[in-house]
Amino acid sequence: MTIERRPGASGIGRDGSPDQAPSVLVEDPERSHRAAGCGTGTDIFDNRLIFGDNLPVLKALVPDLAGRVKCVFIDPPYNTGSAFAHYDDGVEHAVWLDQMRQRIEIIRVLMAEDAALWVTLDDNEAHYFKVMCDEVFGRKNFVSDITWQKVYSVKGSARHISGMHDHILLYAKNIDVLTIGRIPRTARNNKLYRNPDNDPRGLWRPGPLAARNPYSLGTYPITCPSGRVIEGPPNGSYWRYSKERLRELDAKGMIWWGKDGNNVPAPKIYLETVAEGTRPTSIWKHDEVGNNQDAKREILDLFGEDMFDTPKPERLLERILHLSTAPGDLVLDAFAGSGTTGAVAHKMGRRWIMVERGEQCHSHIIPRLKKVIDGEDKGGVTEATGWRGGGGYRYFRLAAPPPASNAPIGEPARST
Ligand SMILES: C[S@@+](CC[C@H](N)C(=O)[O-])C[C@H]1O[C@@H](n2cnc3c(N)ncnc32)[C@H](O)[C@@H]1O
């Protein structure tokens, strides 16, 4: 199958002028893959793996997919100056930024109104990228710069500061309609809830009665059941309930005074009434979402000796997709690397498109996805998502070479 660009339907250059080279994607069914059997009825087969430079590829996707992608995750070359085994990661700063801008402008067009863009970078380019991205998306659509702890041990050989984190920049296409999910409650969160007084409402934990918000009725003395008198709230704070409301809650058994009736009264917070999950914060620790070592271990388990230098851990992608997509939503990764985004999206029942210009598209992504689809990948988030196999993808490549003016981000690795 060929996806042809309709005349006049793209032309997303920096100045909005029409571009010259039409991009055509051609399917190669030999390289496409689907699970044996008919699947479960919920299987997704129309995922796309596209081999080629992402600039013409993204342009070719516009006629079909403008405004339809729910979540974009990209992990582009960080421009560190390193020569990795599968790609070189060092171009002149202004060139890198300009190439990223061209791609981000098209990515924005592909995003649905309520979509999110997540971008991982490090200190080499993150701040410059943010300024550029603010221009493309508008500053009001910047959501957060999340700190992901990618490393957990100190590097003694670091010249000044031992770097431990990456930036994950999050943008909304339109912040007014963006929804970000919650992080599911863990057994550890729930352990805080007990029921020492056999409250028929179930498990609860003590909450604070004092708050910082000024409240004119919240300054009274309290006499505990033990007889102890608490003169008032701590300095600079106020009781959050009036005297009458506190008495009412106490009469219903919803205030905890400690087992001897001598504590500062604590309103009970019931597990049943708290939200399904917690609001995500801007710090993501390695033990919650994985680190670089976890990611390399996942690749090692999949490919044995055949390493990939810069993969992301599956748990990191699981969190991102959980927060910004629902089953069936379309996810795009235009810098696919070893294919982590597609593998995780597949296991989570999301539809996906991945683009990769290096040979890792064939040496890593295809074998990885075949294992996922055939139910042979037991690692990463397979157990957490309950994944057993199924679905498929279609493989496409660019029919025409990219025009010379669209030099790729990150030079291809030189053969030695
Ligand atoms: C940091 S890696 C991505 C790793 C990936 N997140 C993973 O978990 O494996 C960046 C990838 O982007 C690819 N890349 C760089 N420039 C590209 C371009 N212009 N078009 C398509 N892919 C590109 C590189 O070949 C490399 O595989």
XYZ file of C-alpha atoms and ligand atoms in Angstrom:
443
model
C 0.000 0.000 0.000
C 1.181 3.522 -0.738
C 0.256 6.563 1.243
C 0.484 9.495 -1.119
C 0.429 13.070 -0.010
C -2.456 15.004 -1.429
C -1.313 18.107 -3.316
C -1.337 21.175 -1.101
C -2.061 19.158 2.038
C 1.311 19.605 3.699
C 3.902 22.318 3.279
C 4.670 22.720 6.936
C 7.900 24.602 6.661
C 9.067 27.088 9.235
C 7.543 29.900 7.191
C 4.487 27.884 6.241
C 5.601 27.862 2.620
C 4.903 24.774 0.523
C 7.853 22.410 0.374
C 9.119 20.961 -2.829
C 9.673 17.256 -2.344
C 6.600 15.079 -2.011
C 7.165 12.186 0.413
C 5.675 8.794 -0.318
C 5.489 5.866 2.075
C 5.496 2.396 0.591
C 4.412 -0.675 2.532
C 6.637 -3.740 2.520
C 4.344 -6.605 3.583
C 7.345 -8.951 3.898
C 8.503 -6.927 6.861
C 5.070 -6.392 8.403
C 4.007 -8.814 11.126
C 0.794 -9.990 12.766
C 0.061 -12.520 15.444
C -0.844 -16.023 14.342
C -4.582 -16.764 14.681
C -7.363 -14.220 14.754
C -6.433 -12.479 17.957
C -8.773 -11.679 20.802
C -11.141 -9.306 19.038
C -9.460 -6.332 20.691
C -6.177 -6.849 18.845
C -4.755 -3.853 17.017
C -3.123 -4.536 13.648
C -2.872 -1.120 11.984
C 0.199 0.076 13.907
C 2.933 1.464 11.659
C 6.693 1.042 11.753
C 8.267 3.450 9.285
C 11.891 3.255 8.148
C 13.301 6.582 7.043
C 14.187 10.124 8.001
C 11.424 11.455 10.207
C 11.100 14.852 8.527
C 9.716 13.626 5.186
C 7.925 10.802 7.008
C 6.116 13.193 9.364
C 5.156 15.342 6.393
C 3.780 12.282 4.613
C 1.614 11.473 7.640
C -0.071 14.873 7.751
C -2.862 14.284 5.217
C -3.979 11.120 7.014
C -3.312 11.975 10.617
C -3.374 15.743 11.233
C -5.055 16.320 14.601
C -5.364 12.605 15.401
C -2.300 11.703 17.492
C -3.128 11.615 21.215
C 0.393 11.357 22.597
C 3.845 11.999 21.175
C 6.927 10.753 22.972
C 10.318 11.609 21.499
C 13.785 10.783 22.738
C 15.915 12.514 20.097
C 19.713 12.522 19.989
C 20.712 14.750 22.939
C 23.563 16.358 20.966
C 26.129 15.191 23.498
C 28.983 14.904 21.008
C 29.104 11.104 21.518
C 29.477 8.589 18.698
C 27.121 5.773 19.692
C 27.234 2.397 17.974
C 23.953 3.033 16.159
C 24.066 6.789 15.543
C 26.380 9.768 15.981
C 25.112 12.319 18.442
C 26.797 15.604 17.728
C 25.942 18.357 15.295
C 26.457 22.086 15.570
C 24.033 23.475 18.160
C 22.159 25.826 15.819
C 21.784 23.058 13.240
C 20.406 20.633 15.862
C 17.909 23.200 17.104
C 16.765 24.123 13.621
C 16.286 20.458 12.693
C 14.283 19.894 15.861
C 12.123 22.931 15.175
C 11.230 21.636 11.718
C 10.103 18.328 13.197
C 8.296 19.825 16.188
C 6.285 22.094 13.922
C 4.916 19.097 12.029
C 4.443 17.036 15.170
C 2.247 19.824 16.525
C 0.064 19.616 13.429
C -0.331 15.858 13.910
C -1.395 16.255 17.561
C -5.043 16.176 18.593
C -6.350 19.252 20.414
C -6.127 17.421 23.772
C -2.801 15.699 23.040
C 0.458 15.780 24.993
C 4.050 15.959 23.769
C 6.763 14.453 25.987
C 10.427 15.086 25.117
C 13.456 13.663 26.919
C 16.693 15.668 26.809
C 19.666 16.438 29.034
C 21.454 19.645 29.984
C 23.188 19.858 26.591
C 20.112 21.128 24.756
C 17.040 20.963 27.054
C 16.906 24.681 27.853
C 17.407 25.817 24.275
C 14.833 23.284 23.122
C 12.351 24.642 25.669
C 12.659 28.191 24.364
C 12.178 26.930 20.796
C 9.238 24.756 21.811
C 7.647 27.651 23.723
C 7.674 29.552 20.427
C 6.060 26.712 18.510
C 3.428 25.746 21.116
C 3.007 29.072 22.934
C 4.345 29.469 26.476
C 0.967 28.835 28.048
C 1.019 25.287 26.686
C 4.190 24.357 28.549
C 3.096 21.983 31.316
C 6.172 20.813 33.189
C 9.875 20.043 33.110
C 9.925 16.693 34.862
C 13.129 15.491 36.463
C 13.681 11.810 35.727
C 16.359 10.175 37.861
C 18.071 8.093 35.190
C 21.119 7.179 37.290
C 21.286 6.346 40.994
C 25.013 6.094 41.730
C 27.484 8.954 42.005
C 30.171 9.109 39.324
C 33.401 9.927 41.183
C 35.117 10.812 37.913
C 32.632 13.641 37.160
C 34.534 16.913 36.748
C 32.232 19.045 38.909
C 28.740 17.627 39.417
C 27.715 14.016 38.889
C 24.652 14.236 36.628
C 21.799 11.939 37.581
C 18.764 13.161 35.707
C 17.215 13.876 32.337
C 14.597 16.494 31.601
C 11.213 15.335 30.366
C 9.564 18.407 28.866
C 5.799 18.145 28.667
C 3.724 20.324 26.324
C 0.005 20.414 25.617
C -1.311 21.231 22.175
C -3.988 23.162 24.069
C -3.541 23.285 27.823
C -7.217 24.180 28.352
C -8.340 20.729 27.238
C -5.361 18.599 28.264
C -6.098 15.866 30.777
C -3.310 14.166 32.659
C -4.204 11.007 34.573
C -3.190 9.984 38.043
C -0.578 7.571 39.247
C -2.323 4.455 40.490
C -2.221 3.979 44.238
C 0.420 1.495 45.297
C 0.176 -1.063 48.100
C 2.649 1.219 49.915
C 0.234 4.215 49.637
C -2.634 2.072 50.899
C -0.632 0.724 53.840
C -1.010 4.130 55.524
C -4.733 3.382 55.967
C -5.764 1.333 59.033
C -8.791 0.853 61.241
C -7.731 0.643 64.896
C -11.199 1.683 66.166
C -13.212 -0.657 63.901
C -14.854 2.268 62.123
C -17.688 0.786 59.988
C -16.674 3.173 57.147
C -13.525 1.093 56.685
C -9.805 1.906 56.449
C -8.732 5.458 57.257
C -5.692 7.534 58.081
C -5.461 10.591 60.351
C -5.406 13.934 58.523
C -4.271 17.319 59.895
C -6.807 19.576 61.667
C -4.519 22.616 61.328
C -4.057 24.420 57.998
C -2.203 27.540 56.870
C -5.214 29.187 55.191
C -6.539 32.003 57.420
C -9.963 31.001 58.836
C -11.633 33.344 61.310
C -13.604 30.543 63.057
C -10.528 28.320 63.379
C -8.744 29.691 66.434
C -10.621 28.194 69.427
C -9.212 26.063 72.298
C -10.025 22.325 72.282
C -10.541 20.019 75.254
C -9.470 16.429 74.520
C -11.495 13.440 75.903
C -8.587 12.934 78.373
C -9.219 16.449 79.769
C -6.077 17.995 78.258
C -6.746 21.492 76.895
C -5.132 22.536 73.588
C -5.047 26.332 73.654
C -5.335 26.774 69.897
C -3.788 25.849 66.548
C 0.026 26.043 66.145
C 1.437 29.505 65.410
C 0.619 30.732 61.908
C -2.100 28.121 61.328
C -5.862 27.743 61.878
C -8.176 24.822 62.624
C -9.714 23.863 59.301
C -13.177 23.288 60.875
C -15.294 25.552 63.090
C -16.009 24.417 66.667
C -19.526 23.277 65.630
C -18.344 21.275 62.615
C -15.634 19.568 64.695
C -18.259 18.581 67.290
C -20.524 17.225 64.526
C -17.750 15.109 62.977
C -16.732 13.843 66.414
C -20.306 12.765 67.159
C -20.204 10.656 63.969
C -16.919 8.987 65.013
C -14.970 10.746 62.265
C -12.341 12.349 64.519
C -9.372 10.468 65.996
C -8.033 11.590 69.393
C -5.359 8.901 69.714
C -5.852 5.653 71.612
C -5.673 7.480 74.981
C -7.958 10.331 73.859
C -5.113 12.782 74.383
C -3.880 13.653 70.875
C -4.543 16.756 68.797
C -7.816 15.738 67.065
C -7.293 14.352 63.551
C -10.101 14.242 60.970
C -10.171 10.753 59.461
C -9.424 10.444 55.727
C -11.162 7.319 54.420
C -9.528 5.164 51.767
C -12.887 4.787 50.056
C -13.144 8.549 49.515
C -9.647 9.244 48.201
C -9.081 9.463 44.458
C -8.152 6.330 42.518
C -4.607 7.589 42.215
C -2.220 10.337 43.183
C -1.421 13.473 41.177
C 1.918 13.012 39.351
C 4.751 15.213 40.585
C 7.640 16.786 38.689
C 10.193 14.368 40.152
C 10.202 10.785 38.886
C 12.550 8.589 40.883
C 14.370 5.660 39.340
C 12.742 3.114 41.646
C 9.287 4.191 40.368
C 9.914 4.332 36.608
C 13.253 2.614 36.001
C 16.696 3.960 35.146
C 19.300 3.611 32.399
C 20.606 0.340 33.814
C 17.111 -1.169 33.829
C 16.667 -0.113 30.216
C 19.963 -1.720 29.160
C 19.048 -4.887 31.044
C 15.760 -5.029 29.154
C 17.621 -4.766 25.847
C 20.177 -7.350 26.929
C 17.369 -9.778 27.854
C 15.801 -9.229 24.443
C 18.899 -9.283 22.261
C 21.692 -10.956 24.223
C 24.992 -9.311 23.338
C 23.488 -6.983 20.742
C 23.249 -3.828 22.813
C 21.650 -0.472 22.053
C 23.371 2.450 23.769
C 20.527 4.762 24.719
C 17.258 2.904 25.351
C 14.593 4.107 27.778
C 13.157 1.757 30.426
C 9.726 0.328 29.670
C 8.336 1.528 33.007
C 9.089 5.138 32.049
C 7.011 4.783 28.893
C 4.305 2.961 30.803
C 3.939 5.949 33.127
C 3.871 8.444 30.258
C 1.280 6.480 28.293
C -0.788 5.835 31.403
C -0.894 9.569 32.194
C -1.747 10.799 28.710
C -3.588 8.069 26.789
C -6.405 5.542 27.022
C -6.601 2.141 25.306
C -6.987 2.568 21.539
C -5.386 6.050 21.469
C -2.711 6.758 18.874
C 0.881 7.219 20.090
C 3.755 8.543 17.945
C 7.507 8.197 18.458
C 9.539 9.736 15.628
C 12.957 8.769 17.106
C 12.211 5.131 17.830
C 15.722 3.745 18.572
C 15.248 0.203 19.862
C 11.443 0.535 19.796
C 10.601 0.927 23.496
C 7.625 3.229 22.864
C 5.956 0.870 20.391
C 6.631 -2.179 22.558
C 5.040 -0.547 25.619
C 2.163 1.042 23.668
C 1.414 -2.382 22.168
C 1.400 -4.093 25.567
C -0.942 -1.352 26.873
C -3.426 -1.681 23.999
C -2.603 1.693 22.427
C -2.188 2.152 18.666
C 1.268 3.331 17.654
C 3.451 4.774 14.905
C 7.226 4.634 15.154
C 9.795 6.186 12.813
C 13.479 5.245 12.763
C 16.091 6.041 10.145
C 18.923 3.776 11.368
C 19.487 0.068 10.718
C 18.285 -0.558 14.307
C 14.844 -0.398 12.726
C 15.603 -3.887 11.374
C 18.177 -5.167 13.875
C 16.289 -4.153 17.034
C 12.769 -2.857 16.499
C 11.443 -5.617 14.253
C 12.741 -8.531 16.373
C 11.563 -6.769 19.544
C 8.057 -6.179 18.239
C 7.796 -9.698 16.868
C 8.551 -11.002 20.352
C 5.917 -8.700 21.862
C 3.295 -9.710 19.282
C 4.128 -13.407 19.507
C 3.928 -13.306 23.324
C 7.628 -14.156 23.690
C 8.748 -10.979 25.471
C 8.466 -11.745 29.178
C 10.407 -8.655 30.327
C 9.734 -4.953 30.827
C 6.106 -4.185 31.633
C 4.732 -7.470 30.256
C 3.686 -8.760 33.663
C 2.400 -5.410 34.943
C 0.183 -4.980 31.872
C -0.903 -8.627 31.765
C 0.293 -8.806 28.158
C 0.133 -12.227 26.464
C 0.637 -11.413 22.763
C -1.478 -10.470 19.777
C -2.007 -7.700 17.234
C 0.476 -6.651 14.585
C 2.027 -3.799 12.642
C 2.622 -2.722 9.067
C 6.086 -1.770 7.862
C 6.602 1.199 5.568
C 9.630 2.880 4.080
C 10.155 6.180 2.333
C 9.963 5.730 -1.392
C 12.159 8.698 -2.235
C 15.415 9.775 -0.550
C 15.033 12.850 1.659
C 15.897 16.146 -0.031
C 19.440 17.398 0.642
C 18.217 20.467 2.530
C 16.603 18.237 5.171
C 19.733 16.797 6.736
C 18.831 14.281 9.467
C 19.201 14.924 13.178
C 22.230 12.941 14.296
C 24.442 11.786 11.494
C 24.154 8.084 10.681
C 26.905 6.036 12.323
C 29.999 5.775 10.154
C 30.936 2.235 9.213
C 34.467 1.319 10.303
C 18.115 8.250 21.807
S 17.667 7.173 20.536
C 16.018 6.706 20.963
C 15.991 5.563 21.926
C 14.614 5.030 22.211
N 13.836 5.936 23.027
C 14.684 3.674 22.886
O 14.117 3.495 23.977
O 15.332 2.795 22.330
C 17.430 8.275 19.185
C 17.119 7.574 17.877
O 16.689 8.547 16.936
C 17.123 8.137 15.664
N 17.127 9.301 14.755
C 17.963 10.355 14.773
N 17.659 11.225 13.786
C 16.589 10.707 13.139
C 15.826 11.135 12.037
N 16.103 12.278 11.441
N 14.802 10.366 11.623
C 14.520 9.192 12.241
N 15.223 8.723 13.306
C 16.248 9.471 13.748
C 18.513 7.580 15.908
O 18.902 6.735 14.840
C 18.311 6.865 17.228
O 18.012 5.517 17.027
